[in-house]
Coordinates of C-alpha atoms (C1' of nucleotides) in Angstrom, one line a residue:
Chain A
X1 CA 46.1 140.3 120.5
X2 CA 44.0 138.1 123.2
X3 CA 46.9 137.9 125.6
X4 CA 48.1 140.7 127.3
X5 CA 52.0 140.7 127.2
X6 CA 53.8 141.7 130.5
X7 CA 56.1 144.2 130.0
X8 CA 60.3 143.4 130.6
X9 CA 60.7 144.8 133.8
X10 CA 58.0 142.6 134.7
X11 CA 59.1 139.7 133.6
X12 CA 61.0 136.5 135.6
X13 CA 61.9 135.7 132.1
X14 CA 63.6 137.6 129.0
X15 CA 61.9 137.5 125.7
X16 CA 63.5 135.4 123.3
X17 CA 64.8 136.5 120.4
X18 CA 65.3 134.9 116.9
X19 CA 67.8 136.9 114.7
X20 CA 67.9 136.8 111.1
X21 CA 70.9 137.7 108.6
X22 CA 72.8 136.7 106.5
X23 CA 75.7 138.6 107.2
X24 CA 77.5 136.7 110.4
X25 CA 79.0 140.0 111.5
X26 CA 75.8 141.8 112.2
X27 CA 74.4 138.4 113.8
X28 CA 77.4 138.1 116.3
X29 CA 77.4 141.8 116.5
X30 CA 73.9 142.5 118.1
X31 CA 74.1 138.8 120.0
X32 CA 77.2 140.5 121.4
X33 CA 75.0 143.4 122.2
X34 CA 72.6 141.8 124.1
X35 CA 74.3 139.0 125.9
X36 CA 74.7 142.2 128.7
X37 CA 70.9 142.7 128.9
X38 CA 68.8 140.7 131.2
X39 CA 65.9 141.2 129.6
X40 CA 66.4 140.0 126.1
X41 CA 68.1 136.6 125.1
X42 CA 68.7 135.2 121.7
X43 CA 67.6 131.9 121.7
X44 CA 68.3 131.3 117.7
X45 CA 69.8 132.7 114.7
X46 CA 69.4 132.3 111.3
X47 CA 71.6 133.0 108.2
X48 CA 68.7 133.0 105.4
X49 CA 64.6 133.4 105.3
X50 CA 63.7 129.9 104.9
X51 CA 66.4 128.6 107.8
X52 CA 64.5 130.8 110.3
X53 CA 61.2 130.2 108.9
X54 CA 61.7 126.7 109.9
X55 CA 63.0 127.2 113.1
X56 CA 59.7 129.2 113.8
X57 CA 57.7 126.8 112.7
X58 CA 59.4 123.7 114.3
X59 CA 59.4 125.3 117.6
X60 CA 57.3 128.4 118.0
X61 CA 56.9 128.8 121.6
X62 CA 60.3 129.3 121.9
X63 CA 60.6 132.6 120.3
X64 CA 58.6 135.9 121.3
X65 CA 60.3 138.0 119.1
X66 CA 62.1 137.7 115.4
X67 CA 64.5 140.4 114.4
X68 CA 65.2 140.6 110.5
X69 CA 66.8 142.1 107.9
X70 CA 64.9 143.0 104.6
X71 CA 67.4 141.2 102.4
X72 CA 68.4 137.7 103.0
X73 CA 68.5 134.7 100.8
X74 CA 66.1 132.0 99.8
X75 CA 63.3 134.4 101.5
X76 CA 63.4 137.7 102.1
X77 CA 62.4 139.5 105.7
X78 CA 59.7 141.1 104.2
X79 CA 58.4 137.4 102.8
X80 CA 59.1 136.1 106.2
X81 CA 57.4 138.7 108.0
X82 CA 54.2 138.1 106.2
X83 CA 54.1 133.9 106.8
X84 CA 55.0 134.7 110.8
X85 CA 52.7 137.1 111.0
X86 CA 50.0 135.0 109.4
X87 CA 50.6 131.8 111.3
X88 CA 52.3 133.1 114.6
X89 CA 51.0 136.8 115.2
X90 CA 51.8 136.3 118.8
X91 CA 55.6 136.6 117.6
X92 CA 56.2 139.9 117.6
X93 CA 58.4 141.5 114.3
X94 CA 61.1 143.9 114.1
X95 CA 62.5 144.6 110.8
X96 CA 66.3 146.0 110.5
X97 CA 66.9 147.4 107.4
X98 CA 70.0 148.9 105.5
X99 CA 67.4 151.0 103.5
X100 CA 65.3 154.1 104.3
X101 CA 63.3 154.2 101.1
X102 CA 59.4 154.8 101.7
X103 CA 58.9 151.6 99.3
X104 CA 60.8 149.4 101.6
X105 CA 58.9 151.2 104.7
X106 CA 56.0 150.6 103.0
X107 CA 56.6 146.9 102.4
X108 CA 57.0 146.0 106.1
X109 CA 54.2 147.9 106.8
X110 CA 51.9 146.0 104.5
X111 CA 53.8 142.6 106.0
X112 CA 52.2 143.8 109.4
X113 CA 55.8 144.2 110.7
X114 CA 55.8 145.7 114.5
X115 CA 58.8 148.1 113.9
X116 CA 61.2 149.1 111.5
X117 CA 64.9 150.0 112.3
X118 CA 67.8 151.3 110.7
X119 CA 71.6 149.6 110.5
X120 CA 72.7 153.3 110.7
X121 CA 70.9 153.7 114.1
X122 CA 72.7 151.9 117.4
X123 CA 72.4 150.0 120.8
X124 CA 70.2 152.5 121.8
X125 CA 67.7 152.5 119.4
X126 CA 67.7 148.5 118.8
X127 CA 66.7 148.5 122.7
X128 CA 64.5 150.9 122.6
X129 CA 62.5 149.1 119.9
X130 CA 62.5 145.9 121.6
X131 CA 61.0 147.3 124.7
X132 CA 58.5 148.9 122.4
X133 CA 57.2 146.0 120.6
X134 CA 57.6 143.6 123.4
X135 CA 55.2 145.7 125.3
X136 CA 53.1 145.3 122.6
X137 CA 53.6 148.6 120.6
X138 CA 55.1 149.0 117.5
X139 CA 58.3 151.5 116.7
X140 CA 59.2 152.8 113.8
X141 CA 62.6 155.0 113.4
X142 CA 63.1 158.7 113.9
X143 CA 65.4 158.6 111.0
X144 CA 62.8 157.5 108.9
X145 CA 60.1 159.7 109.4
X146 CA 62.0 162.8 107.7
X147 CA 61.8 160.2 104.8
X148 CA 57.9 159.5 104.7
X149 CA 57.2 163.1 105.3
X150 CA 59.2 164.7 102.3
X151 CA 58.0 161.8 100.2
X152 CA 54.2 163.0 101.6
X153 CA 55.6 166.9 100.9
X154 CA 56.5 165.9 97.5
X155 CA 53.5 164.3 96.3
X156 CA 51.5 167.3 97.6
X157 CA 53.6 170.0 96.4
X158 CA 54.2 168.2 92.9
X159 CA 51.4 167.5 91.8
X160 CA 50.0 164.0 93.3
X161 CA 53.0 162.4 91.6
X162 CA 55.7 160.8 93.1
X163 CA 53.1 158.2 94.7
X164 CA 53.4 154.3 93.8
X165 CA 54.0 152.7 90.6
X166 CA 51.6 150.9 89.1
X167 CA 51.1 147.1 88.7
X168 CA 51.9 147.3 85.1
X169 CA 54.4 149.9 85.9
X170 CA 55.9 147.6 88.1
X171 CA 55.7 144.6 86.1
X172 CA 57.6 147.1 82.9
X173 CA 60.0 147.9 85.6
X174 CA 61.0 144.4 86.5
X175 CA 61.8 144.0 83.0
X176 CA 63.8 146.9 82.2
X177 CA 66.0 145.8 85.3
X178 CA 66.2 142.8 83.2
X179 CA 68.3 144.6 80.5
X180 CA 65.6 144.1 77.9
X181 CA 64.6 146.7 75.7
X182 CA 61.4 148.7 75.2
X183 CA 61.0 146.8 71.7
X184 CA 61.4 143.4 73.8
X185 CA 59.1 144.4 76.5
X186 CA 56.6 145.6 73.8
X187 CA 56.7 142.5 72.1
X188 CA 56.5 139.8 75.7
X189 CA 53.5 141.9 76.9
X190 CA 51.5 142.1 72.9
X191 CA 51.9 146.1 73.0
X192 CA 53.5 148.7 71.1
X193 CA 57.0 149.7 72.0
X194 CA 55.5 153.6 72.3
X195 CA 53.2 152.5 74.9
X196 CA 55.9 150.5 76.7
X197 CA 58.0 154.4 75.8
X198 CA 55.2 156.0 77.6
X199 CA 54.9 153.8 80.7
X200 CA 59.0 154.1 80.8
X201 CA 58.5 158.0 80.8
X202 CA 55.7 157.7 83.3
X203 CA 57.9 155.5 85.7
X204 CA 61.1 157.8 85.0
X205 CA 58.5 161.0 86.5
X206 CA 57.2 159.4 88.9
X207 CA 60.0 157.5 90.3
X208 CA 61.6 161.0 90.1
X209 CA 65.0 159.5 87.9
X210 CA 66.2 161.0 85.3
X211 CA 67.5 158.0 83.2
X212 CA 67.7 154.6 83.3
X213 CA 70.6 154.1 85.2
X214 CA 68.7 156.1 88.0
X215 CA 66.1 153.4 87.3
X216 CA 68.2 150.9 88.0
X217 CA 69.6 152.2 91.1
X218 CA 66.1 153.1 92.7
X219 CA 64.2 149.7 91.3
X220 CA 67.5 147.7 93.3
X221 CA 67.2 150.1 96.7
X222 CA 63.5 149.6 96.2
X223 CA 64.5 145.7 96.6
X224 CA 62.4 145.2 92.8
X225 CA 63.6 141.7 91.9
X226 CA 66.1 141.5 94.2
Chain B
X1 CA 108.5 148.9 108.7
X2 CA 111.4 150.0 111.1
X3 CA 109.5 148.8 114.0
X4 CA 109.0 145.3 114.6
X5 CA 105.5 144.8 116.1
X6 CA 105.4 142.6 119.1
X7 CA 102.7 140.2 119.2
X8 CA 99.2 140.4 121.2
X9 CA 99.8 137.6 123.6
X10 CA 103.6 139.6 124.4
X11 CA 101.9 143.1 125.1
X12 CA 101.1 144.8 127.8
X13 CA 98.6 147.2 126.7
X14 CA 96.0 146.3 123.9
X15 CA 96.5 147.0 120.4
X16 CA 93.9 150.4 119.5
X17 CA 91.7 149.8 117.0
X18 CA 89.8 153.1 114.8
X19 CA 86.3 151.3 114.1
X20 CA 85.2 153.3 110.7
X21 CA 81.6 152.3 109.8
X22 CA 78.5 154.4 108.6
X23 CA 76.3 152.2 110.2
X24 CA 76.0 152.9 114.1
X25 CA 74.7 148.6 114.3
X26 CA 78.2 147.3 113.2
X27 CA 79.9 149.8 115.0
X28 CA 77.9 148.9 118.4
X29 CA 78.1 145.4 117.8
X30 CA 81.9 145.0 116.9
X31 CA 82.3 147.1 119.5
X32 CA 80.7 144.5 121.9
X33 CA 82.4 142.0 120.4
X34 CA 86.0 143.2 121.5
X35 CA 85.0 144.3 124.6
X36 CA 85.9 141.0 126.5
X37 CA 89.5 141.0 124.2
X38 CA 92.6 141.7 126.3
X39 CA 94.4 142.0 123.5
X40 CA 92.0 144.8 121.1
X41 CA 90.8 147.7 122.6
X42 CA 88.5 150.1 120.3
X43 CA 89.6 153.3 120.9
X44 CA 87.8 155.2 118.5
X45 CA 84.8 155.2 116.1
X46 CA 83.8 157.3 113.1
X47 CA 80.8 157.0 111.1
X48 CA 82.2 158.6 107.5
X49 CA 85.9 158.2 105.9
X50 CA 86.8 162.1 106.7
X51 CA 85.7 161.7 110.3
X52 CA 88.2 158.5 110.7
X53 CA 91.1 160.8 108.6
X54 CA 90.5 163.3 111.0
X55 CA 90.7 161.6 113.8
X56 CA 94.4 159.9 112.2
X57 CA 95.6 162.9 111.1
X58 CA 94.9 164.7 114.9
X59 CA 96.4 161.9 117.1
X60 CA 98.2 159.1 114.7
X61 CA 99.9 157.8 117.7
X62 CA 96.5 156.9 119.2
X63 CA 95.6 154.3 117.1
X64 CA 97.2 151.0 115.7
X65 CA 94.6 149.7 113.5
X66 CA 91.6 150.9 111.0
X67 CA 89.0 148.3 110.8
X68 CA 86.6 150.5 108.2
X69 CA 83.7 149.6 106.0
X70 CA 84.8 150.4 102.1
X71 CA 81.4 152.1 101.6
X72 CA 81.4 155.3 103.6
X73 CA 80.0 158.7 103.0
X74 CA 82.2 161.8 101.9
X75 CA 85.2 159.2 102.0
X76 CA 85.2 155.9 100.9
X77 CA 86.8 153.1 102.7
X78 CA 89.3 152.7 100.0
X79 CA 90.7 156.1 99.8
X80 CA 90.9 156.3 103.2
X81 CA 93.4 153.2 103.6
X82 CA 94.7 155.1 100.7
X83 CA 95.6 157.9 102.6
X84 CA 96.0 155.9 105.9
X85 CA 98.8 154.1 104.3
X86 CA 100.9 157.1 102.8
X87 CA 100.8 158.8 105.5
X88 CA 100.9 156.5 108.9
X89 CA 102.4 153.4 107.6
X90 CA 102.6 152.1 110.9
X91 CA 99.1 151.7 111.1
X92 CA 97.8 148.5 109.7
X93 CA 94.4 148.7 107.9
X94 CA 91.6 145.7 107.8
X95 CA 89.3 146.3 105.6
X96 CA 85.6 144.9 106.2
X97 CA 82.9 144.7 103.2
X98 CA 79.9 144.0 102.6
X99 CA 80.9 142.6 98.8
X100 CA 82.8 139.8 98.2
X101 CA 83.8 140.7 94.6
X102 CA 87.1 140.5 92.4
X103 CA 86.9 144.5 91.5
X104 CA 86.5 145.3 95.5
X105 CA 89.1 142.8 96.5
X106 CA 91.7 144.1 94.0
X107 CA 90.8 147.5 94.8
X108 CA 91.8 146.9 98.7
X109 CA 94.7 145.1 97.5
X110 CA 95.9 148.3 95.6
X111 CA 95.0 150.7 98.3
X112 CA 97.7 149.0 100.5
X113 CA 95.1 147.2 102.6
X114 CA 96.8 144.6 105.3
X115 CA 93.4 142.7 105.1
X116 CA 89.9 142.1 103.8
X117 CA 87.1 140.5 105.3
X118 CA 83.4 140.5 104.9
X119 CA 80.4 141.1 106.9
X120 CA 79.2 136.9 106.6
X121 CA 81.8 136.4 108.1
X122 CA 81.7 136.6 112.0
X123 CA 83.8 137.0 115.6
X124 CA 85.7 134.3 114.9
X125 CA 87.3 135.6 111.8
X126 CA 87.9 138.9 112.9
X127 CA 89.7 137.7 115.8
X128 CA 91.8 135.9 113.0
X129 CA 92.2 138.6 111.0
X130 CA 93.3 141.0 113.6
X131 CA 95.9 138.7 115.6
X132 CA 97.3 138.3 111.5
X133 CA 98.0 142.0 110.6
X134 CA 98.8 143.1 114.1
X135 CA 101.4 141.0 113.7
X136 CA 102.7 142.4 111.0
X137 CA 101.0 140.1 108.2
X138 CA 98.1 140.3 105.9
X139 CA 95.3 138.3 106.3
X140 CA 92.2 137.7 103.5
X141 CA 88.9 136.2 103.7
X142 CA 89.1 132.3 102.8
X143 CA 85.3 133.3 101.2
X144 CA 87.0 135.3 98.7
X145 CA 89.6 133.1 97.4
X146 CA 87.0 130.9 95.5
X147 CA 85.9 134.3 93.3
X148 CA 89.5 135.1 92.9
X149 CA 90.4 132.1 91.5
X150 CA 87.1 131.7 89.2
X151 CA 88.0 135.0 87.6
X152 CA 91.2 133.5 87.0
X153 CA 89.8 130.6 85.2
X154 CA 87.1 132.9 83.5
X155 CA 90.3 135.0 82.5
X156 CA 92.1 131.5 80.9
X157 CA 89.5 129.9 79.4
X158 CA 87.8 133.3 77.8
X159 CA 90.2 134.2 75.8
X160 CA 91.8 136.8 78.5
X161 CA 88.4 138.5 78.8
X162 CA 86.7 139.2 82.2
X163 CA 90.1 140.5 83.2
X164 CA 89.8 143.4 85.9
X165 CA 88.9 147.1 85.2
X166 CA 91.9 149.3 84.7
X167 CA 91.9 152.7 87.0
X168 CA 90.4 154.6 84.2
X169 CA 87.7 152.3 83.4
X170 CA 86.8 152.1 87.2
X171 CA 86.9 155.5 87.1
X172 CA 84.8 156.1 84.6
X173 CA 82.3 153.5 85.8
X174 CA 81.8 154.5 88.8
X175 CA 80.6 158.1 86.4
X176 CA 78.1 156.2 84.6
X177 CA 76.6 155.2 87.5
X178 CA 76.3 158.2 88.6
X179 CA 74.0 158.9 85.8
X180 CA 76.3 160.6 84.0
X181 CA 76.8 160.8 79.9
X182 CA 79.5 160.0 77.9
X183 CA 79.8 163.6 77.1
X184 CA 79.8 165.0 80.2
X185 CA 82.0 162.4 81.3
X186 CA 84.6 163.3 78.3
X187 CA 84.1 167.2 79.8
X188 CA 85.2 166.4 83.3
X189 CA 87.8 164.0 82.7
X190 CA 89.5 166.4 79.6
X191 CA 89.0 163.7 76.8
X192 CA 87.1 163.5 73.9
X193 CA 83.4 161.8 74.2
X194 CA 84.9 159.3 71.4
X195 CA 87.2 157.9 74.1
X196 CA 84.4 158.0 76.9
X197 CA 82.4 155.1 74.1
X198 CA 85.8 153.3 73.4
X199 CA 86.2 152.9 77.0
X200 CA 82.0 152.4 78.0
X201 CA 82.4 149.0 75.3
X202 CA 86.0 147.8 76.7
X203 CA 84.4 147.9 80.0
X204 CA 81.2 146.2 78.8
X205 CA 83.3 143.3 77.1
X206 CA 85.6 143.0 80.4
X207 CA 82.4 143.2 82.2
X208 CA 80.2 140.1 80.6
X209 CA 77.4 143.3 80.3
X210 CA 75.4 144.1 77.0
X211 CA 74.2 147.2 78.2
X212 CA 74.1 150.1 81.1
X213 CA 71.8 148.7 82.6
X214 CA 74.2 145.3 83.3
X215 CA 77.1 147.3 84.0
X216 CA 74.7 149.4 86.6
X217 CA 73.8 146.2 88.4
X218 CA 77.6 144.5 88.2
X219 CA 78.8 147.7 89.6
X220 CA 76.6 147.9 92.6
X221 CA 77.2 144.3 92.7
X222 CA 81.3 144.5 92.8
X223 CA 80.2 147.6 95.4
X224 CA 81.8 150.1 93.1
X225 CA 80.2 153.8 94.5
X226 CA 78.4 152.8 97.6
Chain C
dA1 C1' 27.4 163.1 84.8
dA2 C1' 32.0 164.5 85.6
dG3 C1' 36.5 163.5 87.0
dT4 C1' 40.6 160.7 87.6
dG5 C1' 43.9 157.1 86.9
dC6 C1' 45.3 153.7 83.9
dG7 C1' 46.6 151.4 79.8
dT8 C1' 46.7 151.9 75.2
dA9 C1' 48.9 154.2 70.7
dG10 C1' 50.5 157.4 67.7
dG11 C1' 53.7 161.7 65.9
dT12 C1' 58.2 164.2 65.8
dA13 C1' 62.7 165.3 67.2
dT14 C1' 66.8 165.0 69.7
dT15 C1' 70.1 162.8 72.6
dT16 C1' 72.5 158.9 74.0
dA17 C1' 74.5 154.5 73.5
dT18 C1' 76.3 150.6 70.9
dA19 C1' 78.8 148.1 67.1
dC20 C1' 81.9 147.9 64.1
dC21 C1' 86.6 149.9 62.3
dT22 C1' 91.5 152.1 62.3
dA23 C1' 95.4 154.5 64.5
dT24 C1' 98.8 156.9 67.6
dT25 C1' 101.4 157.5 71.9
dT26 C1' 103.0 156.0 76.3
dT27 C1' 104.0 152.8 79.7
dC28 C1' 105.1 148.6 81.5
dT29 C1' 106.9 143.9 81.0
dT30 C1' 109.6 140.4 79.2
Chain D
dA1 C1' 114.4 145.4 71.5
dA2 C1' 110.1 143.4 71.2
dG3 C1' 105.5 142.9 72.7
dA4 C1' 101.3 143.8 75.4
dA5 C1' 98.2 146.8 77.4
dA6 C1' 96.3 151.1 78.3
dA7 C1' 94.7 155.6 77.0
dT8 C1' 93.9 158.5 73.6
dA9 C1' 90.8 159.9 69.2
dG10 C1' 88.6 159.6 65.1
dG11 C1' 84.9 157.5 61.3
dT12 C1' 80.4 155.4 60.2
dA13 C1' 76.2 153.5 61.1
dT14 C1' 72.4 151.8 63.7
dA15 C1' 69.7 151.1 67.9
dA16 C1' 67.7 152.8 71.9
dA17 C1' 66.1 156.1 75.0
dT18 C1' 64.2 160.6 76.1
dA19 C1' 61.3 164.9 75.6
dC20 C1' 57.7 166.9 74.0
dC21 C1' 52.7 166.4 72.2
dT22 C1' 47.7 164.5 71.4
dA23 C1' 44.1 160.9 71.9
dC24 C1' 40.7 157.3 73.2
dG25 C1' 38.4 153.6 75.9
dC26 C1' 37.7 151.5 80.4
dA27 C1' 37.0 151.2 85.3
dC28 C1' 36.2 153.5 89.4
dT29 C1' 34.7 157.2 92.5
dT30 C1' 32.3 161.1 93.7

DNA sequence: AAGTGCGTAGGTATTTATACCTATTTTCTT
DNA sequence: AAGAAAATAGGTATAAATACCTACGCACTT
């Protein structure tokens, strides 16, 4: 960070903003919200990853700020986050997010992501964030802090478990999603279906589920193959 | 209907909307979005299905429409319309999703709903859809039409599979996601785990699924138990 | 050198789900 | 009155998942 960003009030300008979902509704939603603020103007939107991806990189001086959901088409936010960041880190990211799993936390986190909001939270919040991260910060919701710190309570008070899955975990995961069986899995990866019943009962304590269909559920919230 | 509804452009006051939605974002932006309408005027939000009965039940005569989210805490969006329509007919009822499925649709449908729209779509739509029921008609997405009329042709051409879930097989669905067994599904419904299976396999022919795990993911899909 | 996590693999037993089948009653539609 | 569909329940059999257990080698860290 070489240039030191002027904070709104400061500004002659507003920060532009590109805004990314695919739902139109939320899109003319918070460009209805801030057409009243001076200091913030939405100078694009896209409906999927890639579309604002190419907008970025077509013209990126004209955006100071991207605003993204997690789950979009062609390219997820998380995806995107991680090429901006790379090529453009003078764009500063906010993710908005229907989800307040730690793994999906975590995931914008690792994409270098600059703040991380809820649907669930408001007006308030979303401007709060923005003034945040324009000024060069980073803000990351109240709401999910209660979530990190029971998931950091948990893995303390049981036992070190409840931490992340595995790369072959993972990879086991992806396939039981896929409605194949551990005999199936056993047999794509050259291992015995009891170890593939072992990972699946590692995964199950782990993931803290009690079947599959509680597998399912957390692998899809978890945005696994998705 | 006793009372014929004058139409927006003829009022004098603004039509009240009840904006139901558990997420403060759509709330605050639709919100913003009919702020500069004459003819809508939100006069009341809830974040859960029991807050927006409440709010009915304590001054029906405050609101005209319910613009609510089917996927809602403590009271889903469908049971609310449910109850919305037996007791304050009057009120007309647009119902905004996130899913654009046959099971969701036909659920609406059932619940009485005046209209269903989804979250890609945007203002424009909304507008559409509001000046249509407020005027004492129905009014449902164009985007839904297409999957309406592929189950259809599904329904024709298979053999009169992939027809829609009955009540009890939605019912009982909506259990299995919930991690529950056959057995204890048989225990809480009062029937016999034998009809729980008969039920699970007429559900996973109607459904296209082999297993759970596919009727898991076509369920959160068709945005059965949000 | 000891410990930890990971991936591997086996045993045993039980529970749960699925694939077939028939069959009755009720309800709704034609 | 006839027919279709839904909801009910049973039989038989197999497949799949889950709950317990032990065990060993490898890589990494302390």
């Amino acid at each position: 960070m070489s240039i030191n960003l002027p904070l709104a009030e400061e500004r002659y300008t507003a920060f532009n903003i590109l805004l990314a979902d695919d739902h139109q509704m939320i899109v003319d939603g918070i460009s209805g919200m801030l057409a009243g603020e001076q200091a913030y103007r939405v100078a694009g939107t896209a409906l999927d990853g890639q579309q604002a991806m190419e907008m970025i990189a077509s013209r990126p001086d004209d955006y100071d700020v991207l605003l993204t959901d997690i789950s979009m088409p062609l390219l997820s936010g998380i995806d995107l986050c991680k090429m901006v960041k790379a090529s453009y880190p003078r764009i500063q990211v906010l993710v908005l997010s229907m989800y307040s799993s730690m793994a999906a936390v975590q995931e914008a986190v690792m994409a270098e992501a600059d703040g991380y909001i809820l649907k669930s939270s408001g007006r308030e919040e979303l401007l709060k964030a923005l003034h945040r991260i324009t000024g060069g910060g980073t803000y990351f919701s109240e709401a999910i802090l209660p979530i990190i710190y029971s998931q950091y309570e948990k893995a303390k008070t049981q036992e070190d478990y409840q931490r992340i899955l595995s790369a072959r975990e993972l990879e086991i995961l992806a396939m039981i999603v896929k409605e194949q069986t551990s005999e199936e899995i056993g047999t794509v990866l050259f291992i015995s279906k009891k170890t593939v019943d072992n990972h699946r009962a590692n995964i199950l304590e782990k993931t803290g589920c009690r079947t599959t269909v509680g597998l399912v559920k957390w692998a899809i919230k978890n945005g696994i193959e998705g």
